[in-house]
Amino acid sequence: KQKQQIDIQQLAGEVREAKRTSLSKAITLIESSNPEHKIMAQQLLQELLPYTGNSVRIGITGVPGAGKSTFIEAFGTMLCNMGKRVAVLAIDPSSSISGGSVLGDKTRMENLSRHENAFVRPSPSAGTLGGVHKKTRETMLLCEAAGYDVILIETVGVGQSETYVRGMVDFFLLLVLTGAGDELQGMKKGIMELADGIVVHKADGDNVEKAKNTVREYRKILHFLQPSTPGWESQALAVSSYEKTGLKEVWEMILSFEKQMKESGYWYTRRREQTSDWFYSMIHDHLIDSFFGKKENKELVKQLEEEILQGKLTVTQGIHQLFPDFG
Amino acid sequence: KQKQQIDIQQLAGEVREAKRTSLSKAITLIESSNPEHKIMAQQLLQELLPYTGNSVRIGITGVPGAGKSTFIEAFGTMLCNMGKRVAVLAIDPSSSISGGSVLGDKTRMENLSRHENAFVRPSPSAGTLGGVHKKTRETMLLCEAAGYDVILIETVGVGQSETYVRGMVDFFLLLVLTGAGDELQGMKKGIMELADGIVVHKADGDNVEKAKNTVREYRKILHFLQPSTPGWESQALAVSSYEKTGLKEVWEMILSFEKQMKESGYWYTRRREQTSDWFYSMIHDHLIDSFFGKKENKELVKQLEEEILQGKLTVTQGIHQLFPDFG
């Protein structure tokens, strides 16, 4: 197998010129588990850091069946036609753009994928949640360096990745259907409090009246919840991706959010906090993984846990057996 | 200063005989930061473990002004008069029983404190949140060994300790006032999804109608949220501690919760999970505290964080500088 030499300076230049194949190559480098590639990937990213940060980062979530891929296709295409450059990423292997649809339709985001202003990239398929979330963040930075104005990050809304996505985007959008109460049963606890905006989707045909009622209900509930972004009152809107209604309103909502948050300065504060939190959470994860990565630690913890659950040992005594210096 | 010899076997016996002064002495031992006391405290707790677990553990939270101490006084006194033995603990130094009231009234829980079936203990005043939460858990176990049937753990509902309290109780009660929407602004994000029951307090005099409306509103909202306890639909009730209305209904709700959860087995599953989670979270805290406890680590992290925020370094490169073996 021929070893390919990668010129980082050149690749960085090509990414900045928004060459699609070079961006794809750069993302593959970020996703590689090869130790040499990893080092090069970080050199590339370091090179490109000064050119990152200039997009609107939007997280999109919703239960399976909420129509995420249809929404992203319609919303993304509208933005592309407005002259925006749009990158679509996914964080979970089961997300619609990664091929997790039960319908298995191959036409998903076909129009958007072919649009010259769009770049659609499925999620890294392997790795731990922490690892995938790191790769998605870094891919987002590469897309920004390539000049994409809007980054859409899709997540499935039933697992743990919503919190990660909330931690890497400016605006978080939740897609729901009419008949809110029942459908939310399948959603993650606290998901509504992560959302800056709620889209009541499939507001078309016979469903229009129902959707309007659902929007009213969500507005009431949002009033009772803590806002996801301090100083922003989370909004609910009815959207039909099929009839192309409400899409413009979603974008106007996001623009108004951006304007308000940039004026208050919270836009920049949150970005800094997100980067710091990312760094600290990687430190925490590494410390915990290193400890439990040692077989003898893992086994001792398991054994002590058993004794604690059997009432033979107090929790504090268990900690003392693990860490004799524990104060 | 005379050194007092403590006979652990004897003290354990006295706690089990529910001698108030011995229970107080045992709790003081648990709260002591003296290394010898700490070891003795754990021996005492280990001795008493077989006699713990037989109470209903109830967490009570609410914003300042919700009337927590009035409620606990009225609710606790009612239970004591029914022949129950009730222990009241607090987890935050600013809780009402610890003297954090802005009114500074000295009559707080005076009746309850004097009741022969009650034991009221303020929170440990010093220490980290993790440390306080450990002491409160261990104090709860001592109270159970002393035969208390109901443990009420108060928390102020604006900080971080609600999650800790939810992690150590069977039933979590949230106290609110009428005019829910506005008042919830001051509450912690996600607090409603921690609650198994919501008490709309001060439902007396002119406030009765308003309270009924508020109860209806909360019921609607609870319907949209994920339940705090799987299989239990969180309930909302109007209560007046002043007119002593609704208190019996709160107790009946808790009894019905206990019955259902014991039948489904989740009562015991959750208790086991809570103990395991406590053990694991202490391991995590220790690993993180040990790392950041070293001055050179703390300083290097700060410096790397600065470079990352200035865009000179990627987050992954920062992690590599801290942990050269990072994969």
XYZ file of C-alpha atoms in Angstrom:
654
model
C 0.000 0.000 0.000
C 1.438 3.292 -1.074
C 1.925 5.804 1.678
C 0.533 9.147 0.729
C 2.378 12.226 1.809
C 0.060 15.001 2.936
C 1.172 18.596 2.666
C -0.630 20.319 5.520
C 0.042 23.857 4.302
C -1.312 22.998 0.890
C -4.353 21.187 2.243
C -5.110 24.150 4.536
C -4.956 26.462 1.538
C -7.295 24.265 -0.462
C -9.778 24.036 2.379
C -9.801 27.828 2.566
C -10.453 27.949 -1.177
C -13.453 25.759 -0.416
C -12.406 22.881 -2.610
C -14.955 20.220 -1.778
C -12.636 17.258 -2.275
C -10.008 18.910 -0.062
C -12.558 19.611 2.662
C -13.668 15.992 2.497
C -10.054 14.865 2.693
C -9.459 17.137 5.687
C -12.501 15.735 7.488
C -11.340 12.186 6.789
C -8.016 13.117 8.355
C -9.860 14.426 11.472
C -11.805 11.176 11.663
C -8.807 8.910 11.158
C -7.593 6.764 14.032
C -4.097 6.496 12.588
C -1.671 8.154 15.071
C 0.239 10.012 12.329
C -2.982 11.245 10.769
C -4.141 12.456 14.155
C -1.099 14.659 14.582
C -1.436 16.016 11.042
C -5.139 16.621 11.572
C -4.352 18.787 14.591
C -1.661 20.692 12.690
C -4.162 21.338 9.934
C -6.781 22.497 12.411
C -4.285 24.739 14.200
C -3.410 26.264 10.826
C -7.072 26.954 10.117
C -8.148 28.172 13.580
C -7.792 31.880 12.677
C -10.402 31.414 9.950
C -13.026 29.681 12.094
C -15.953 31.074 14.038
C -17.725 33.051 11.323
C -20.816 30.917 10.870
C -24.165 30.588 12.565
C -24.097 27.202 14.260
C -27.510 25.589 14.483
C -28.376 22.318 16.220
C -31.461 20.464 15.027
C -33.117 17.674 16.938
C -36.432 15.848 17.034
C -37.872 12.397 17.622
C -37.667 9.885 14.778
C -40.561 10.657 12.455
C -40.500 14.398 13.114
C -39.181 14.883 9.583
C -35.686 16.150 10.325
C -34.193 15.281 6.960
C -37.153 16.780 5.061
C -36.846 19.939 7.131
C -33.084 20.199 6.658
C -33.495 19.607 2.926
C -36.120 22.364 2.604
C -34.538 24.816 5.043
C -31.008 24.264 3.737
C -32.089 24.609 0.107
C -33.875 27.874 0.879
C -30.702 29.219 2.527
C -28.544 28.053 -0.396
C -30.888 29.784 -2.843
C -30.496 32.940 -0.763
C -26.785 32.702 -1.481
C -25.761 31.260 1.882
C -23.252 28.449 1.998
C -24.643 25.653 4.139
C -22.861 22.678 5.727
C -24.899 19.829 7.192
C -23.310 17.516 9.771
C -24.746 14.763 11.935
C -23.603 13.647 15.344
C -25.323 10.277 15.759
C -24.732 7.273 13.527
C -28.518 6.787 13.447
C -29.332 10.291 12.225
C -31.211 10.687 8.986
C -28.279 11.913 6.910
C -26.147 9.049 8.169
C -28.671 6.587 6.830
C -30.547 5.686 9.971
C -33.978 6.109 8.448
C -36.313 3.192 8.827
C -37.641 3.929 5.364
C -34.227 3.493 3.829
C -35.034 6.001 1.121
C -32.051 6.975 -0.923
C -33.423 10.339 -1.939
C -32.815 11.941 1.431
C -31.438 15.457 0.989
C -30.744 14.671 -2.615
C -31.491 18.191 -3.829
C -29.558 19.821 -1.042
C -26.562 17.520 -1.533
C -26.345 18.518 -5.166
C -26.651 22.251 -4.534
C -23.402 24.071 -5.250
C -23.670 26.025 -1.978
C -24.209 22.966 0.187
C -21.940 20.427 1.806
C -23.569 17.380 3.422
C -21.451 15.097 5.576
C -22.749 12.119 7.572
C -21.560 11.568 11.132
C -18.394 9.679 11.954
C -19.779 6.178 12.324
C -17.460 4.733 14.929
C -16.126 5.718 18.308
C -17.372 6.673 21.733
C -19.899 9.452 22.163
C -17.129 11.710 23.463
C -14.988 10.861 20.449
C -17.767 11.470 17.940
C -18.618 14.764 19.573
C -14.975 15.865 19.346
C -14.845 14.950 15.648
C -18.072 16.791 14.899
C -16.769 19.932 16.613
C -13.556 19.776 14.634
C -15.403 19.094 11.372
C -17.540 22.156 12.079
C -14.380 24.254 12.436
C -13.059 22.942 9.118
C -16.347 23.863 7.414
C -16.094 27.359 8.848
C -12.560 27.719 7.531
C -13.939 26.661 4.145
C -16.308 29.614 4.305
C -19.628 27.970 5.141
C -21.992 30.567 6.654
C -24.488 28.240 8.249
C -23.687 24.942 9.943
C -26.605 22.613 10.630
C -25.843 19.813 13.079
C -28.440 17.085 13.227
C -29.010 14.844 16.247
C -31.714 12.265 16.847
C -33.180 13.644 20.056
C -33.587 10.477 22.020
C -30.111 9.886 23.357
C -27.386 11.786 25.105
C -25.940 13.724 22.202
C -28.403 16.652 22.421
C -26.505 18.033 25.380
C -23.258 17.748 23.439
C -24.830 19.499 20.446
C -26.295 22.249 22.647
C -22.704 22.685 23.845
C -21.361 23.352 20.343
C -24.059 25.471 18.667
C -25.406 29.010 18.929
C -29.047 28.149 18.335
C -30.813 24.902 19.157
C -33.959 23.928 17.272
C -36.396 21.222 18.339
C -38.694 19.623 15.743
C -41.997 18.267 17.038
C -45.285 17.106 15.563
C -48.856 17.999 16.441
C -50.325 16.212 19.444
C -47.402 17.348 21.473
C -48.165 15.734 24.810
C -48.061 12.159 23.641
C -45.147 12.513 21.347
C -42.916 14.162 23.919
C -43.122 10.966 25.960
C -40.466 9.536 23.696
C -38.167 12.500 24.095
C -35.337 13.040 26.448
C -35.937 14.648 29.807
C -35.243 18.363 29.732
C -34.986 18.553 25.942
C -37.450 21.435 25.737
C -35.236 23.493 28.008
C -32.368 23.059 25.560
C -34.372 24.587 22.695
C -34.180 28.204 21.552
C -36.897 27.481 19.021
C -39.529 24.800 18.513
C -40.756 23.930 15.024
C -44.160 22.258 14.893
C -43.523 20.371 11.687
C -45.810 18.970 8.979
C -48.176 21.924 9.371
C -49.830 21.258 6.045
C -53.131 20.037 4.586
C -55.598 18.903 7.238
C -52.936 19.394 9.847
C -52.775 23.210 9.733
C -55.351 23.921 12.444
C -53.959 21.242 14.709
C -50.464 22.656 14.221
C -51.609 26.140 15.211
C -53.087 24.751 18.421
C -49.916 22.836 19.136
C -47.857 25.998 18.616
C -50.072 27.770 21.187
C -49.609 24.932 23.654
C -45.853 24.936 23.279
C -45.730 28.700 23.755
C -47.563 28.292 27.046
C -45.175 25.608 28.219
C -42.091 27.515 27.133
C -43.329 30.362 29.293
C -43.014 28.100 32.333
C -39.574 26.801 31.510
C -36.180 28.375 31.906
C -34.929 29.729 28.577
C -32.077 27.837 26.972
C -30.261 31.093 26.229
C -30.308 33.820 28.906
C -32.123 36.870 27.563
C -33.881 35.014 24.753
C -37.489 33.866 25.000
C -37.691 30.552 23.172
C -40.250 30.609 20.362
C -42.565 28.120 18.674
C -43.458 28.214 14.964
C -45.509 26.088 12.573
C -43.641 24.883 9.482
C -44.454 22.844 6.407
C -41.387 21.652 4.525
C -43.746 20.213 1.930
C -45.633 23.459 1.254
C -42.544 25.544 2.088
C -44.372 27.627 4.700
C -42.799 28.936 7.872
C -39.238 28.302 6.699
C -38.507 31.984 6.197
C -39.883 32.696 9.657
C -37.483 30.166 11.167
C -34.552 31.910 9.520
C -35.815 35.341 10.634
C -36.105 34.020 14.175
C -32.497 32.833 14.054
C -31.305 36.150 12.574
C -33.122 38.067 15.278
C -31.537 35.761 17.884
C -28.094 36.398 16.376
C -28.643 40.167 16.371
C -29.844 40.292 19.984
C -27.123 37.987 21.274
C -24.366 39.840 19.453
C -25.647 43.132 20.833
C -25.732 41.783 24.380
C -22.354 40.138 23.854
C -23.663 36.771 25.000
C -22.965 35.302 21.559
C -19.226 35.656 22.161
C -19.370 34.796 25.851
C -21.123 31.522 25.110
C -18.678 30.600 22.357
C -15.771 31.091 24.766
C -17.550 29.140 27.474
C -18.314 26.327 25.042
C -14.647 26.039 24.101
C -13.538 26.068 27.749
C -16.199 23.520 28.699
C -15.090 21.303 25.844
C -11.495 21.432 27.095
C -12.473 20.719 30.711
C -14.850 17.913 29.795
C -12.081 16.274 27.767
C -9.806 16.521 30.818
C -12.484 14.953 33.020
C -13.194 12.193 30.507
C -9.514 11.401 30.170
C -8.991 11.180 33.949
C -11.971 8.870 34.382
C -11.180 6.761 31.313
C -7.545 6.347 32.388
C -8.610 5.140 35.821
C -11.249 2.690 34.627
C -9.071 1.671 31.684
C -6.850 -0.207 34.151
C -8.318 -3.661 34.593
C -7.334 -3.917 38.254
C -9.124 -0.651 39.094
C -12.240 -1.636 37.223
C -12.371 -5.001 38.985
C -11.728 -3.558 42.441
C -14.467 -0.955 41.933
C -16.924 -3.675 40.875
C -16.056 -5.766 43.921
C -16.332 -2.829 46.340
C -19.639 -1.803 44.747
C -20.992 -5.276 45.468
C -19.899 -5.109 49.116
C -21.463 -1.659 49.454
C -24.756 -2.829 47.949
C -24.727 -5.810 50.309
C -24.396 -3.413 53.247
C -20.986 -4.752 54.304
C -19.125 -1.518 53.617
C -19.967 2.170 53.674
C -19.462 4.184 50.497
C -16.752 6.224 52.203
C -14.916 3.047 53.254
C -15.056 1.899 49.625
C -13.462 5.153 48.521
C -10.743 4.721 51.178
C -9.899 1.279 49.839
C -9.482 2.747 46.358
C -7.682 5.905 47.428
C -5.890 5.439 50.765
C -4.951 9.124 50.738
C -8.621 10.170 50.473
C -9.290 12.919 53.001
C -8.230 19.804 76.170
C -9.308 16.402 77.377
C -9.432 13.698 74.779
C -12.707 11.831 74.899
C -12.680 8.119 74.274
C -15.611 7.028 72.115
C -16.911 3.505 72.408
C -18.304 2.793 68.936
C -20.224 -0.320 69.964
C -21.876 1.548 72.803
C -22.685 4.591 70.680
C -24.194 2.353 67.981
C -26.391 0.722 70.612
C -27.532 4.084 71.931
C -28.336 5.368 68.438
C -30.466 2.271 67.871
C -32.247 2.980 71.176
C -32.972 6.386 69.648
C -31.259 8.385 72.352
C -31.392 11.895 70.987
C -28.121 13.037 72.522
C -26.369 9.940 71.173
C -27.779 10.498 67.699
C -26.582 14.109 67.835
C -23.168 12.925 68.982
C -23.048 10.389 66.142
C -23.920 13.059 63.572
C -21.249 15.372 64.976
C -18.770 12.514 64.518
C -19.872 12.142 60.869
C -19.423 15.874 60.352
C -16.034 16.058 62.059
C -12.960 16.777 59.973
C -10.634 15.166 62.536
C -8.955 12.147 60.849
C -9.477 9.872 63.878
C -13.122 10.903 64.125
C -13.579 10.168 60.449
C -12.417 6.586 60.870
C -14.619 6.114 63.925
C -17.571 7.653 62.108
C -17.223 5.089 59.343
C -16.923 2.234 61.829
C -20.085 3.468 63.519
C -21.902 3.723 60.185
C -20.729 0.268 59.134
C -22.050 -1.085 62.444
C -25.426 0.539 61.824
C -25.803 -0.240 58.090
C -27.948 -3.351 58.670
C -30.543 -1.166 60.403
C -30.816 1.482 57.698
C -33.166 1.819 54.742
C -36.517 1.529 56.502
C -37.761 5.084 56.101
C -39.538 7.064 53.423
C -36.974 9.568 52.195
C -38.534 12.813 51.006
C -36.737 15.744 49.418
C -38.382 19.154 49.688
C -37.404 22.140 47.619
C -38.807 25.507 46.606
C -37.721 29.069 45.937
C -37.059 31.330 48.911
C -40.434 32.617 50.031
C -42.313 29.456 49.053
C -42.770 28.730 52.743
C -40.634 25.612 53.095
C -40.119 25.870 56.842
C -43.833 26.567 57.471
C -44.728 23.573 55.331
C -42.206 21.270 56.990
C -43.395 22.405 60.418
C -47.065 21.722 59.575
C -46.474 18.532 57.569
C -43.941 17.128 60.030
C -46.148 17.895 63.038
C -49.096 16.169 61.388
C -46.967 13.065 60.776
C -45.629 13.126 64.345
C -49.175 13.354 65.675
C -50.027 10.300 63.570
C -47.330 8.461 65.506
C -44.637 8.660 62.830
C -41.090 9.492 63.849
C -39.828 12.321 61.652
C -36.262 13.538 61.066
C -35.668 16.857 59.293
C -32.307 17.511 57.637
C -31.096 20.317 55.396
C -28.467 20.164 52.695
C -27.702 23.847 52.062
C -26.266 26.199 54.645
C -28.865 28.761 53.522
C -31.888 26.511 54.036
C -34.595 27.647 56.394
C -33.785 25.224 59.200
C -30.140 26.202 59.043
C -31.093 29.792 59.687
C -30.937 31.224 56.214
C -34.259 33.013 56.465
C -34.193 36.669 55.590
C -36.761 37.257 58.305
C -34.495 35.817 60.943
C -37.449 34.553 62.961
C -36.393 32.317 65.788
C -39.671 30.458 65.939
C -39.034 28.421 62.822
C -40.134 24.828 63.339
C -40.346 25.477 67.050
C -43.316 23.204 67.576
C -41.881 20.444 65.444
C -38.461 20.658 67.121
C -40.090 20.138 70.522
C -42.254 17.210 69.443
C -41.060 13.970 71.020
C -41.318 12.166 67.672
C -39.252 14.707 65.764
C -35.568 15.303 65.249
C -34.512 18.524 63.515
C -30.901 18.913 62.414
C -29.535 21.829 60.412
C -27.145 21.180 57.537
C -23.428 20.813 58.040
C -22.322 24.398 57.562
C -18.899 23.930 56.048
C -17.350 21.990 53.227
C -17.716 21.525 49.515
C -21.066 20.654 47.995
C -19.861 17.094 47.455
C -18.751 16.904 51.072
C -22.005 18.296 52.437
C -23.994 15.905 50.308
C -21.966 12.965 51.624
C -22.561 14.061 55.222
C -26.289 14.513 54.645
C -26.540 11.016 53.168
C -24.696 9.530 56.119
C -26.758 11.534 58.611
C -29.879 10.185 56.928
C -28.607 6.632 57.443
C -27.943 7.340 61.143
C -31.504 8.662 61.535
C -32.854 5.510 59.937
C -30.839 3.356 62.311
C -32.378 5.396 65.137
C -35.801 4.325 63.890
C -37.068 7.456 62.158
C -39.823 6.525 59.698
C -39.842 9.656 57.607
C -36.789 11.680 56.608
C -37.426 15.156 55.215
C -34.439 16.700 53.462
C -34.769 20.386 52.720
C -32.927 22.188 49.924
C -33.289 25.755 48.690
C -34.126 25.076 45.062
C -31.937 27.666 43.419
C -28.564 25.994 43.402
C -27.031 22.694 42.487
C -28.012 20.619 45.475
C -31.461 19.632 44.160
C -29.864 17.080 41.868
C -27.910 15.669 44.815
C -31.084 15.520 46.916
C -33.041 13.853 44.081
C -30.191 11.314 44.129
C -30.724 10.427 47.785
C -34.503 10.441 48.256
C -37.456 8.302 47.202
C -39.893 11.154 46.630
C -39.085 14.695 45.590
C -41.519 17.510 46.404
C -41.426 20.973 44.861
C -43.084 23.881 46.676
C -44.359 26.716 44.507
C -46.660 29.711 44.908
C -49.560 30.906 42.823
C -48.672 32.834 39.662
C -46.428 30.002 38.632
C -44.969 31.391 35.441
C -43.286 34.391 36.959
C -42.047 32.685 40.034
C -40.463 29.798 38.179
C -38.111 32.292 36.556
C -36.048 32.179 39.728
C -35.893 28.414 39.772
C -33.322 26.068 38.461
C -33.586 24.737 34.950
C -35.203 21.330 34.859
C -36.354 21.446 38.472
C -39.937 20.529 37.550
C -38.711 17.345 35.946
C -37.095 16.333 39.237
C -40.407 16.566 41.123
C -42.708 13.649 41.884
C -45.178 16.078 43.427
C -45.778 19.821 43.293
C -47.354 21.632 46.237
C -48.982 24.954 45.386
C -48.472 26.497 48.789
C -50.279 29.261 50.709
C -53.611 28.154 49.240
C -55.565 30.026 51.872
C -57.819 33.064 52.282
C -58.158 35.088 49.101
C -55.589 32.867 47.468
C -57.692 29.695 47.263
C -59.131 30.252 43.798
C -55.827 31.365 42.383
C -54.163 28.297 43.868
C -56.705 26.017 42.225
C -55.956 27.602 38.853
C -52.239 27.264 39.428
C -52.679 23.577 40.280
C -54.526 23.109 36.982
C -51.752 24.873 35.084
C -49.048 22.764 36.684
C -50.966 19.579 35.916
C -51.015 20.569 32.251
C -47.316 21.273 32.208
C -46.435 18.084 34.069
C -48.282 16.214 31.351
C -45.770 17.538 28.829
C -42.701 16.720 30.867
C -40.917 13.462 31.457
C -41.855 12.031 34.872
C -39.161 12.133 37.540
C -39.904 8.537 38.498
C -40.613 6.045 35.704
C -44.169 4.760 36.044
C -45.340 7.604 38.298
C -47.305 10.538 36.984
C -46.160 13.567 38.954
C -49.044 15.303 40.744
C -49.902 18.839 41.793
C -51.846 19.702 44.966
C -52.964 22.893 46.735
C -51.874 23.165 50.370
C -52.325 25.639 53.177
C -49.960 25.075 56.077
C -51.756 27.886 57.880
C -55.255 26.414 57.546
C -53.872 22.854 57.595
C -55.563 21.898 54.329
C -54.102 19.578 51.746
C -51.444 18.204 54.112
C -53.172 14.848 54.464
C -53.474 14.646 50.674
C -49.732 15.163 50.311
C -49.069 12.263 52.665
C -51.610 10.070 50.863
C -49.913 10.890 47.566
C -46.571 9.817 49.006
C -48.052 6.611 50.459
C -49.630 5.773 47.140
C -46.267 6.446 45.450
C -44.549 4.134 47.948
C -47.111 1.392 47.401
C -46.893 1.537 43.608
C -43.124 1.715 43.523
C -42.709 -1.155 45.980
C -45.109 -3.264 43.919
C -43.231 -2.538 40.698
C -39.923 -3.072 42.466
C -38.595 0.287 41.307
C -38.363 1.491 44.903
C -35.569 -0.998 45.566
C -33.962 -0.650 42.135
C -33.654 3.097 42.582
C -32.193 2.763 46.068
C -29.505 0.418 44.746
C -28.825 2.723 41.812
C -28.596 5.719 44.111
C -25.975 3.967 46.251
C -23.968 2.899 43.193
C -24.195 6.385 41.663
C -23.034 7.882 44.943
C -19.985 5.580 44.945
C -19.128 6.315 41.303
C -19.625 10.049 41.660
C -17.267 10.046 44.653
C -14.682 8.208 42.527
C -15.078 10.777 39.730
C -14.883 13.696 42.145
C -11.770 12.268 43.737
C -9.996 11.746 40.399
C -10.793 15.288 39.275
C -10.019 16.872 42.645
C -6.689 15.022 42.866
C -5.669 16.247 39.433
C -6.664 19.874 39.955
C -5.418 19.753 43.546
C -1.877 19.751 42.170
C -0.859 23.355 41.654
C 1.249 22.620 38.572
C -1.682 20.894 36.837
C -4.082 23.674 37.676
C -1.694 26.298 36.365
C -0.890 24.405 33.174
C -4.608 23.903 32.472
C -5.245 27.627 32.956
C -2.398 28.525 30.627
C -3.483 26.040 27.944
C -7.078 27.267 28.246
C -5.860 30.798 27.517
C -3.941 29.666 24.442
C -6.969 27.710 23.224
C -9.261 30.719 23.697
C -6.779 32.870 21.816
C -6.924 30.433 18.915
C -3.259 29.468 19.175
C -3.919 25.845 20.073
C -6.640 23.309 19.327
C -8.465 21.714 22.243
C -7.035 18.315 21.297
C -3.492 19.748 21.265
C -4.135 21.134 24.753
C -5.161 17.680 25.946
C -2.010 16.207 24.404
C 0.164 18.657 26.298
C -1.503 17.591 29.541
C -1.592 13.884 28.784
C 1.106 12.880 26.292
C -0.307 9.349 26.222
C -3.741 10.592 25.132
C -5.006 8.462 22.258
